[in-house]
Tab-separated table of C-alpha atoms in Angstrom:
chain	number	residue	atom	x	y	z
J	1100	MET	CA	6.300	-22.159	-4.062
J	1101	ALA	CA	9.704	-20.540	-3.877
J	1102	ASP	CA	12.271	-22.107	-6.158
J	1103	ASP	CA	15.827	-23.029	-5.223
J	1104	GLY	CA	16.726	-19.633	-3.825
J	1105	THR	CA	18.685	-18.271	-6.777
J	1106	SER	CA	18.299	-14.684	-7.919
J	1107	GLY	CA	15.569	-15.749	-10.303
J	1108	LEU	CA	13.257	-16.838	-7.533
J	1109	GLN	CA	9.583	-16.001	-7.771
J	1110	ILE	CA	7.533	-16.006	-4.600
J	1111	LYS	CA	4.091	-17.469	-5.186
J	1112	ARG	CA	1.446	-14.900	-4.352
J	1113	ARG	CA	-2.319	-14.674	-4.302
J	1114	GLY	CA	-3.843	-12.165	-6.703
J	1115	LEU	CA	-5.866	-9.205	-5.494
J	1116	MET	CA	-9.046	-7.441	-6.535
J	1117	LEU	CA	-8.363	-3.802	-7.335
J	1118	VAL	CA	-11.604	-1.857	-7.155
J	1119	LEU	CA	-11.692	1.625	-8.659
J	1120	SER	CA	-14.792	3.644	-7.856
J	1121	SER	CA	-15.597	7.265	-8.490
J	1122	PRO	CA	-18.410	9.584	-9.304
J	1123	SER	CA	-19.146	9.427	-13.009
J	1124	GLY	CA	-16.873	11.856	-14.827
J	1125	ALA	CA	-13.987	11.787	-12.352
J	1126	GLY	CA	-11.719	10.062	-14.888
J	1127	LYS	CA	-11.905	6.496	-13.607
J	1128	THR	CA	-12.349	4.825	-16.995
J	1129	SER	CA	-9.246	6.416	-18.545
J	1130	ILE	CA	-7.173	5.552	-15.487
J	1131	SER	CA	-8.425	1.942	-15.548
J	1132	ARG	CA	-7.494	1.577	-19.225
J	1133	ALA	CA	-3.992	2.916	-18.624
J	1134	VAL	CA	-3.382	0.520	-15.710
J	1135	LEU	CA	-4.575	-2.418	-17.819
J	1136	ASP	CA	-2.320	-1.312	-20.706
J	1137	ARG	CA	0.804	-0.855	-18.608
J	1138	ASP	CA	0.606	-3.834	-16.289
J	1139	GLN	CA	0.521	-7.345	-17.686
J	1140	ASP	CA	-0.504	-9.074	-14.441
J	1141	ILE	CA	-3.897	-7.435	-14.077
J	1142	SER	CA	-6.969	-7.881	-16.238
J	1143	LEU	CA	-10.422	-6.346	-16.248
J	1144	SER	CA	-13.252	-8.220	-14.650
J	1145	ILE	CA	-15.938	-8.788	-17.268
J	1146	SER	CA	-19.315	-7.849	-15.844
J	1147	VAL	CA	-22.634	-9.348	-16.722
J	1148	THR	CA	-25.388	-6.824	-17.430
J	1149	THR	CA	-29.011	-6.606	-18.449
J	1150	ARG	CA	-28.557	-3.287	-20.236
J	1151	LEU	CA	-28.633	-3.130	-24.025
J	1152	ARG	CA	-25.425	-3.424	-25.972
J	1153	ARG	CA	-24.141	-0.055	-27.199
J	1154	PRO	CA	-22.536	0.475	-30.611
J	1155	GLY	CA	-18.986	-0.867	-30.621
J	1156	GLU	CA	-19.458	-3.103	-27.585
J	1157	VAL	CA	-18.619	-6.794	-27.976
J	1158	ASP	CA	-20.484	-9.453	-25.996
J	1159	GLY	CA	-18.042	-11.317	-23.742
J	1160	GLU	CA	-15.391	-8.653	-24.121
J	1161	HIS	CA	-16.943	-5.443	-22.777
J	1162	TYR	CA	-19.800	-7.164	-20.974
J	1163	LEU	CA	-21.696	-10.397	-20.910
J	1164	PHE	CA	-25.110	-9.245	-22.106
J	1165	VAL	CA	-27.963	-11.250	-20.639
J	1166	ASP	CA	-31.674	-10.761	-20.155
J	1167	ARG	CA	-33.309	-10.286	-16.802
J	1168	THR	CA	-34.292	-13.955	-16.469
J	1169	GLU	CA	-30.737	-15.147	-16.971
J	1170	PHE	CA	-29.436	-12.521	-14.557
J	1171	ASP	CA	-31.853	-13.616	-11.841
J	1172	LEU	CA	-30.745	-17.211	-12.331
J	1173	MET	CA	-27.108	-16.226	-11.760
J	1174	VAL	CA	-28.081	-14.372	-8.578
J	1175	ASN	CA	-30.060	-17.360	-7.273
J	1176	ARG	CA	-27.199	-19.736	-7.996
J	1177	GLN	CA	-24.841	-17.386	-6.091
J	1178	GLU	CA	-22.673	-17.140	-9.163
J	1179	LEU	CA	-22.172	-13.392	-8.693
J	1180	LEU	CA	-19.559	-11.806	-6.451
J	1181	GLU	CA	-21.568	-8.589	-6.435
J	1182	TYR	CA	-24.461	-7.100	-8.312
J	1183	ALA	CA	-26.330	-3.847	-8.325
J	1184	LYS	CA	-29.029	-1.928	-10.072
J	1185	VAL	CA	-27.598	1.166	-11.732
J	1186	PHE	CA	-30.206	3.452	-13.268
J	1187	ASP	CA	-32.624	0.941	-14.839
J	1188	HIS	CA	-30.268	-1.967	-15.386
J	1189	TYR	CA	-28.538	-4.716	-13.452
J	1190	TYR	CA	-24.797	-5.291	-13.396
J	1191	GLY	CA	-22.902	-8.105	-11.711
J	1192	THR	CA	-19.551	-9.859	-11.487
J	1193	PRO	CA	-19.352	-13.611	-12.138
J	1194	ARG	CA	-17.395	-15.166	-9.289
J	1195	GLY	CA	-15.722	-18.117	-11.048
J	1196	PRO	CA	-13.261	-16.328	-13.345
J	1197	VAL	CA	-12.206	-14.003	-10.511
J	1198	GLU	CA	-11.454	-16.853	-8.101
J	1199	LYS	CA	-9.491	-18.646	-10.789
J	1200	ALA	CA	-7.357	-15.561	-11.514
J	1201	LEU	CA	-6.629	-14.847	-7.834
J	1202	GLY	CA	-5.615	-18.446	-7.202
J	1203	ALA	CA	-3.188	-18.248	-10.126
J	1204	GLY	CA	-1.569	-15.068	-8.745
J	1205	ARG	CA	-3.178	-12.734	-11.251
J	1206	ASP	CA	-4.967	-9.542	-10.276
J	1207	VAL	CA	-8.409	-8.429	-11.363
J	1208	LEU	CA	-9.535	-4.828	-11.826
J	1209	PHE	CA	-13.132	-3.918	-10.998
J	1210	ASP	CA	-14.848	-0.841	-12.317
J	1211	ILE	CA	-17.798	-0.891	-9.903
J	1212	ASP	CA	-19.634	1.569	-7.692
J	1213	TRP	CA	-19.964	1.700	-3.918
J	1214	GLN	CA	-22.822	-0.811	-3.857
J	1215	GLY	CA	-20.693	-3.420	-5.585
J	1216	THR	CA	-17.670	-2.586	-3.474
J	1217	GLN	CA	-19.629	-3.132	-0.264
J	1218	GLN	CA	-20.728	-6.567	-1.455
J	1219	VAL	CA	-17.213	-7.572	-2.490
J	1220	ALA	CA	-15.950	-6.395	0.901
J	1221	GLU	CA	-18.498	-8.660	2.598
J	1222	ARG	CA	-17.538	-11.670	0.511
J	1223	ALA	CA	-13.805	-11.319	-0.013
J	1224	ARG	CA	-12.383	-8.569	2.247
J	1225	ASP	CA	-8.856	-9.968	2.345
J	1226	ASP	CA	-8.552	-9.944	-1.429
J	1227	LEU	CA	-9.974	-6.458	-1.854
J	1228	VAL	CA	-7.994	-3.263	-2.420
J	1229	SER	CA	-10.388	-0.370	-2.913
J	1230	VAL	CA	-9.520	3.007	-4.403
J	1231	PHE	CA	-11.856	5.969	-4.637
J	1232	ILE	CA	-11.090	8.560	-7.292
J	1233	LEU	CA	-12.270	12.117	-6.686
J	1234	PRO	CA	-12.405	14.979	-9.175
J	1235	PRO	CA	-10.307	17.983	-8.109
J	1236	SER	CA	-13.353	20.296	-8.201
J	1237	THR	CA	-17.032	20.406	-9.087
J	1238	ALA	CA	-16.249	22.646	-12.052
J	1239	GLU	CA	-13.908	20.029	-13.455
J	1240	LEU	CA	-16.486	17.289	-12.866
J	1241	GLU	CA	-19.160	19.231	-14.768
J	1242	ARG	CA	-16.751	19.992	-17.581
J	1243	ARG	CA	-15.924	16.296	-18.002
J	1244	LEU	CA	-19.541	15.179	-17.913
J	1245	GLN	CA	-20.564	17.800	-20.492
J	1246	SER	CA	-17.793	16.797	-22.875
J	1247	ARG	CA	-19.491	13.475	-23.529
J	1248	ALA	CA	-21.296	14.821	-26.539
J	1249	GLN	CA	-23.547	11.820	-27.120
J	1250	ASP	CA	-25.384	12.229	-23.830
J	1251	SER	CA	-28.536	14.287	-23.366
J	1252	HIS	CA	-28.944	17.011	-20.763
J	1253	GLU	CA	-31.167	14.685	-18.769
J	1254	VAL	CA	-28.461	12.016	-18.677
J	1255	ILE	CA	-25.900	14.605	-17.569
J	1256	ALA	CA	-28.229	15.905	-14.854
J	1257	ASP	CA	-28.826	12.337	-13.688
J	1258	ARG	CA	-25.087	11.741	-13.545
J	1259	MET	CA	-24.418	14.907	-11.542
J	1260	ALA	CA	-27.068	13.831	-9.025
J	1261	LYS	CA	-25.610	10.347	-8.852
J	1262	ALA	CA	-22.094	11.821	-8.518
J	1263	ALA	CA	-23.153	13.829	-5.461
J	1264	ASP	CA	-24.543	10.631	-3.942
J	1265	GLU	CA	-21.557	8.483	-4.904
J	1266	ILE	CA	-19.122	10.963	-3.343
J	1267	THR	CA	-20.678	10.395	0.090
J	1268	HIS	CA	-19.173	6.893	0.022
J	1269	TRP	CA	-15.529	7.959	-0.347
J	1270	SER	CA	-14.830	7.191	3.315
J	1271	GLU	CA	-15.507	3.453	2.847
J	1272	TYR	CA	-12.446	2.994	0.630
J	1273	ASP	CA	-8.885	1.982	1.497
J	1274	TYR	CA	-7.256	4.658	-0.657
J	1275	VAL	CA	-8.336	7.984	-2.104
J	1276	VAL	CA	-6.788	9.536	-5.216
J	1277	VAL	CA	-7.658	13.074	-6.284
J	1278	ASN	CA	-7.463	13.067	-10.078
J	1279	LYS	CA	-5.544	16.280	-10.664
J	1280	THR	CA	-3.695	15.098	-13.768
J	1281	PHE	CA	-4.095	11.846	-15.649
J	1282	GLU	CA	-0.447	10.750	-15.468
J	1283	ASP	CA	-0.173	11.529	-11.767
J	1284	SER	CA	-3.307	9.514	-11.034
J	1285	VAL	CA	-2.188	6.529	-13.103
J	1286	ALA	CA	1.156	6.539	-11.288
J	1287	LYS	CA	-0.622	6.627	-7.939
J	1288	VAL	CA	-2.919	3.710	-8.770
J	1289	MET	CA	0.081	1.739	-10.072
J	1290	ALA	CA	1.960	2.410	-6.823
J	1291	ILE	CA	-1.020	1.130	-4.824
J	1292	LEU	CA	-1.116	-1.998	-6.992
J	1293	ASP	CA	2.651	-2.572	-6.684
J	1294	ALA	CA	2.576	-2.067	-2.921
J	1295	GLU	CA	-0.433	-4.272	-2.240
J	1296	ARG	CA	1.241	-7.127	-4.127
J	1297	LEU	CA	4.038	-6.929	-1.553
J	1298	ARG	CA	1.738	-7.397	1.425
J	1299	ARG	CA	3.003	-10.236	3.543
J	1300	THR	CA	-0.419	-11.863	3.649
J	1301	ARG	CA	-0.550	-12.153	-0.155
J	1302	GLN	CA	2.914	-13.662	-0.596
J	1303	GLU	CA	1.896	-17.236	0.051
J	1304	GLY	CA	5.253	-18.680	-0.978
J	1305	MET	CA	7.254	-16.605	1.503
J	1306	SER	CA	7.223	-19.170	4.287
J	1307	ASP	CA	8.997	-21.591	1.931
J	1308	LEU	CA	11.797	-19.072	1.326
J	1309	VAL	CA	12.087	-18.354	5.051
J	1310	ARG	CA	12.351	-22.068	5.800
J	1311	LEU	CA	15.234	-22.380	3.327
J	1312	LEU	CA	16.969	-19.318	4.810
J	1313	ARG	CA	16.584	-20.633	8.350
J	1314	GLN	CA	17.993	-24.008	7.327
J	1315	GLY	CA	21.026	-22.230	5.912
J	1316	GLN	CA	20.212	-23.258	2.370
A	940	MET	CA	-6.866	21.741	4.768
A	941	ALA	CA	-7.792	21.595	1.113
A	942	ASP	CA	-7.391	24.882	-0.702
A	943	ASP	CA	-9.868	26.435	-3.133
A	944	GLY	CA	-10.215	23.360	-5.311
A	945	THR	CA	-7.966	24.404	-8.185
A	946	SER	CA	-5.566	21.971	-9.797
A	947	GLY	CA	-2.865	23.097	-7.383
A	948	LEU	CA	-4.711	21.779	-4.382
A	949	GLN	CA	-2.778	19.928	-1.711
A	950	ILE	CA	-4.679	17.643	0.616
A	951	LYS	CA	-3.358	17.886	4.156
A	952	ARG	CA	-2.119	14.511	5.290
A	953	ARG	CA	-0.602	12.983	8.384
A	954	GLY	CA	2.918	11.626	7.993
A	955	LEU	CA	3.722	7.976	8.477
A	956	MET	CA	6.472	5.960	10.119
A	957	LEU	CA	8.177	3.695	7.608
A	958	VAL	CA	9.985	0.922	9.430
A	959	LEU	CA	12.518	-1.147	7.516
A	960	SER	CA	13.774	-4.224	9.302
A	961	SER	CA	15.881	-7.101	8.079
A	962	PRO	CA	18.507	-9.538	9.156
A	963	SER	CA	21.896	-7.855	9.178
A	964	GLY	CA	23.414	-8.079	5.703
A	965	ALA	CA	20.149	-8.217	3.746
A	966	GLY	CA	20.778	-4.804	2.198
A	967	LYS	CA	18.518	-2.657	4.359
A	968	THR	CA	20.992	0.179	4.942
A	969	SER	CA	21.647	0.775	1.228
A	970	ILE	CA	17.928	0.689	0.465
A	971	SER	CA	17.203	3.150	3.295
A	972	ARG	CA	19.827	5.577	1.992
A	973	ALA	CA	18.404	5.437	-1.527
A	974	VAL	CA	14.866	6.130	-0.322
A	975	LEU	CA	16.096	9.088	1.742
A	976	ASP	CA	18.066	10.418	-1.258
A	977	ARG	CA	15.209	10.107	-3.736
A	978	ASP	CA	12.259	11.281	-1.666
A	979	GLN	CA	12.255	14.739	-0.138
A	980	ASP	CA	9.292	14.150	2.194
A	981	ILE	CA	10.885	11.477	4.344
A	982	SER	CA	13.769	11.809	6.760
A	983	LEU	CA	15.656	9.387	8.937
A	984	SER	CA	14.761	9.089	12.571
A	985	ILE	CA	17.834	9.879	14.642
A	986	SER	CA	18.265	7.235	17.322
A	987	VAL	CA	19.784	7.694	20.709
A	988	THR	CA	22.352	5.064	21.686
A	989	THR	CA	24.720	4.112	24.459
A	990	ARG	CA	27.221	2.523	22.099
A	991	LEU	CA	30.512	4.244	21.393
A	992	ARG	CA	30.822	6.554	18.445
A	993	ARG	CA	32.560	4.925	15.452
A	994	PRO	CA	35.052	6.757	13.223
A	995	GLY	CA	33.179	9.085	10.866
A	996	GLU	CA	29.985	9.210	12.920
A	997	VAL	CA	28.692	12.618	13.950
A	998	ASP	CA	26.799	13.118	17.215
A	999	GLY	CA	23.276	14.362	16.467
A	1000	GLU	CA	23.492	13.328	12.818
A	1001	HIS	CA	24.097	9.562	12.825
A	1002	TYR	CA	23.069	9.041	16.432
A	1003	LEU	CA	22.608	10.920	19.645
A	1004	PHE	CA	25.363	9.395	21.754
A	1005	VAL	CA	24.529	9.271	25.447
A	1006	ASP	CA	25.745	7.350	28.463
A	1007	ARG	CA	23.690	4.727	30.251
A	1008	THR	CA	22.503	7.138	32.942
A	1009	GLU	CA	21.125	9.588	30.407
A	1010	PHE	CA	19.479	6.765	28.462
A	1011	ASP	CA	17.724	5.434	31.561
A	1012	LEU	CA	16.451	8.932	32.306
A	1013	MET	CA	14.878	9.153	28.834
A	1014	VAL	CA	13.215	5.765	29.353
A	1015	ASN	CA	11.835	6.798	32.741
A	1016	ARG	CA	10.495	10.065	31.352
A	1017	GLN	CA	8.784	8.101	28.554
A	1018	GLU	CA	10.636	10.163	25.990
A	1019	LEU	CA	11.357	7.122	23.811
A	1020	LEU	CA	8.987	5.683	21.237
A	1021	GLU	CA	10.888	2.412	21.354
A	1022	TYR	CA	14.128	1.137	22.735
A	1023	ALA	CA	16.018	-2.104	22.708
A	1024	LYS	CA	19.239	-3.716	23.733
A	1025	VAL	CA	21.175	-4.864	20.670
A	1026	PHE	CA	24.300	-6.838	21.468
A	1027	ASP	CA	25.704	-4.952	24.474
A	1028	HIS	CA	24.226	-1.528	23.822
A	1029	TYR	CA	20.943	0.327	24.071
A	1030	TYR	CA	19.228	2.071	21.180
A	1031	GLY	CA	16.051	4.136	21.254
A	1032	THR	CA	13.940	6.617	19.323
A	1033	PRO	CA	13.098	9.989	20.890
A	1034	ARG	CA	9.364	10.517	20.525
A	1035	GLY	CA	9.168	14.327	20.226
A	1036	PRO	CA	10.799	14.888	16.810
A	1037	VAL	CA	8.785	12.024	15.297
A	1038	GLU	CA	5.433	13.360	16.502
A	1039	LYS	CA	6.328	16.808	15.226
A	1040	ALA	CA	7.192	15.467	11.767
A	1041	LEU	CA	4.019	13.342	11.466
A	1042	GLY	CA	1.826	16.243	12.490
A	1043	ALA	CA	3.431	18.390	9.798
A	1044	GLY	CA	2.744	15.756	7.114
A	1045	ARG	CA	6.324	14.556	6.867
A	1046	ASP	CA	7.323	10.903	6.989
A	1047	VAL	CA	9.995	9.338	9.159
A	1048	LEU	CA	12.098	6.319	8.269
A	1049	PHE	CA	13.140	3.919	11.025
A	1050	ASP	CA	16.025	1.510	10.738
A	1051	ILE	CA	15.101	-0.684	13.715
A	1052	ASP	CA	14.785	-4.374	14.483
A	1053	TRP	CA	11.740	-6.453	15.409
A	1054	GLN	CA	11.921	-5.482	19.067
A	1055	GLY	CA	11.659	-1.808	18.242
A	1056	THR	CA	8.967	-2.457	15.643
A	1057	GLN	CA	6.807	-4.282	18.178
A	1058	GLN	CA	7.034	-1.354	20.584
A	1059	VAL	CA	6.201	1.202	17.892
A	1060	ALA	CA	3.236	-0.964	16.883
A	1061	GLU	CA	1.984	-0.899	20.475
A	1062	ARG	CA	2.326	2.867	20.768
A	1063	ALA	CA	1.440	4.156	17.300
A	1064	ARG	CA	-0.066	1.370	15.168
A	1065	ASP	CA	-2.027	3.675	12.880
A	1066	ASP	CA	1.076	5.623	11.892
A	1067	LEU	CA	3.205	2.545	11.311
A	1068	VAL	CA	4.039	0.973	7.945
A	1069	SER	CA	6.422	-1.921	8.469
A	1070	VAL	CA	8.539	-3.577	5.779
A	1071	PHE	CA	10.686	-6.642	6.266
A	1072	ILE	CA	13.565	-7.132	3.833
A	1073	LEU	CA	14.764	-10.668	3.203
A	1074	PRO	CA	17.937	-11.769	1.436
A	1075	PRO	CA	17.261	-13.954	-1.629
A	1076	SER	CA	19.341	-16.822	-0.195
A	1077	THR	CA	21.593	-17.763	2.709
A	1078	ALA	CA	24.588	-17.831	0.385
A	1079	GLU	CA	23.951	-14.224	-0.595
A	1080	LEU	CA	23.492	-13.222	3.060
A	1081	GLU	CA	26.840	-14.785	4.002
A	1082	ARG	CA	28.544	-13.160	1.051
A	1083	ARG	CA	27.280	-9.724	2.077
A	1084	LEU	CA	28.266	-10.134	5.731
A	1085	GLN	CA	31.755	-11.302	4.809
A	1086	SER	CA	32.336	-8.368	2.492
A	1087	ARG	CA	32.390	-5.983	5.441
A	1088	ALA	CA	36.134	-6.169	5.734
A	1089	GLN	CA	36.454	-4.311	9.030
A	1090	ASP	CA	34.525	-6.924	10.986
A	1091	SER	CA	36.088	-9.886	12.737
A	1092	HIS	CA	35.016	-13.500	12.246
A	1093	GLU	CA	33.382	-13.396	15.677
A	1094	VAL	CA	31.295	-10.379	14.707
A	1095	ILE	CA	30.250	-12.077	11.461
A	1096	ALA	CA	29.319	-15.275	13.318
A	1097	ASP	CA	27.317	-13.212	15.816
A	1098	ARG	CA	25.508	-11.498	12.946
A	1099	MET	CA	24.654	-14.775	11.208
A	1100	ALA	CA	23.178	-16.087	14.471
A	1101	LYS	CA	21.240	-12.878	14.982
A	1102	ALA	CA	20.086	-12.992	11.347
A	1103	ALA	CA	18.594	-16.460	11.829
A	1104	ASP	CA	16.727	-15.162	14.868
A	1105	GLU	CA	15.610	-11.915	13.211
A	1106	ILE	CA	14.203	-13.807	10.232
A	1107	THR	CA	11.688	-15.592	12.459
A	1108	HIS	CA	9.919	-12.242	12.892
A	1109	TRP	CA	9.167	-11.635	9.198
A	1110	SER	CA	5.528	-12.566	9.677
A	1111	GLU	CA	4.862	-9.615	12.010
A	1112	TYR	CA	5.392	-7.077	9.231
A	1113	ASP	CA	2.906	-5.430	6.851
A	1114	TYR	CA	5.048	-5.926	3.750
A	1115	VAL	CA	7.873	-8.252	2.747
A	1116	VAL	CA	10.450	-7.409	0.091
A	1117	VAL	CA	12.938	-10.016	-1.119
A	1118	ASN	CA	16.094	-8.080	-1.988
A	1119	LYS	CA	16.970	-9.664	-5.320
A	1120	THR	CA	18.460	-6.543	-6.891
A	1121	PHE	CA	19.089	-3.158	-5.297
A	1122	GLU	CA	17.103	-1.094	-7.815
A	1123	ASP	CA	14.110	-3.433	-7.735
A	1124	SER	CA	14.032	-3.314	-3.950
A	1125	VAL	CA	14.292	0.480	-3.808
A	1126	ALA	CA	11.435	0.764	-6.323
A	1127	LYS	CA	9.317	-1.581	-4.210
A	1128	VAL	CA	9.897	0.335	-0.985
A	1129	MET	CA	9.150	3.612	-2.818
A	1130	ALA	CA	5.879	2.133	-4.125
A	1131	ILE	CA	4.898	1.119	-0.586
A	1132	LEU	CA	5.677	4.647	0.626
A	1133	ASP	CA	3.736	6.274	-2.236
A	1134	ALA	CA	0.742	4.001	-1.717
A	1135	GLU	CA	0.565	4.356	2.054
A	1136	ARG	CA	0.523	8.145	1.681
A	1137	LEU	CA	-2.697	7.703	-0.312
A	1138	ARG	CA	-4.501	5.796	2.439
A	1139	ARG	CA	-7.787	7.459	3.160
A	1140	THR	CA	-7.119	7.509	6.888
A	1141	ARG	CA	-3.938	9.564	6.417
A	1142	GLN	CA	-5.452	12.198	4.140
A	1143	GLU	CA	-6.856	14.371	6.892
A	1144	GLY	CA	-7.817	17.198	4.557
A	1145	MET	CA	-9.971	15.026	2.297
A	1146	SER	CA	-13.242	15.684	4.096
A	1147	ASP	CA	-12.801	19.399	3.323
A	1148	LEU	CA	-12.491	18.671	-0.398
A	1149	VAL	CA	-15.515	16.373	-0.290
A	1150	ARG	CA	-17.560	19.056	1.443
A	1151	LEU	CA	-16.709	21.525	-1.318
A	1152	LEU	CA	-17.558	18.957	-4.009
A	1153	ARG	CA	-20.887	18.142	-2.368
A	1154	GLN	CA	-21.760	21.809	-2.093
A	1155	GLY	CA	-21.127	22.171	-5.808
A	1156	GLN	CA	-18.147	24.461	-5.286
């Protein structure tokens, strides 16, 4: 609710889900990290996954690592906002923590692909702000994928094929950012976030302020 | 159209109409000026009006000043994107210059009230981005109206009455900005402008880039 109308007033707002999708290698992960670093009101959605934990990954911080049986249980209980099979593993987003954040006026960032985005759009369209990040050229995309030294040629080839497929879904997103330079792209995603917070429909406390203004208070 | 895919590429986009509306005295005019000063890709729509020219106003720069007969002719020829009677005078927006700007990828700022905004929404909804600016409190609104020394008490009373009416239309706008401080409000309007330029539907050249990416070029 709006407070007493002084200059310190804070309008209560509903949080939003910021989805960033891109073909692998377009720079999405670096951009996501920068947004999370620079903005205190948004946090990363922690996904649940059946894939094996990689070196350096912490359970409950990078992912919730579960086995296939547990994952299927979460699906059956409708505890997931979206889920998808990516390569040979399942990934999903637990619904509870997201709903809690949105209700408290905090935003949640999703690093999911077009399959997940479509499911979120079906289940929570009004809360969704979707951004597709494109590489500036195929040459740049290949360069970025090849610079991940730990991956085999097969993995890179798989990713290039998946990238070509993923790109076909760009036209389902609200916004499109061409990742020409890192700083420019971060600024653009931050502008989208700042603007979407100002949408009338998200500022739930605004009618209280208007009532005070109309009453001459 | 997209160019050859180098880092200098510019995606062709369609311009947008940024409408700022507010009750008189909420700070809209100062915010509009700052946005026009700081952003080179947006220019102010020049309105046509039947009201008398005030000292310091230049015909064709601040307004196109016409008589009632000329104004009615423009209405009948459907040359106006919107028009409205405000107090005892008519104001309108010539359609031609706006369409030309949008087609060339330039944005146009409109300083119009809810009546004009409704008409623009009817005629060009996809190009419209509407922002309503609210004062933080009634006390602040009164303070700002009274500080315009050249206006009589009657004019101020008229404006307060009109402000109360104008405020009822806040819920018809895409975005709402509470004008707590000038710099904060300018930053918010700039973020809305930056974000809306990134909407997929406005980036007309994006399909060309995607075609190149899909072809591996």
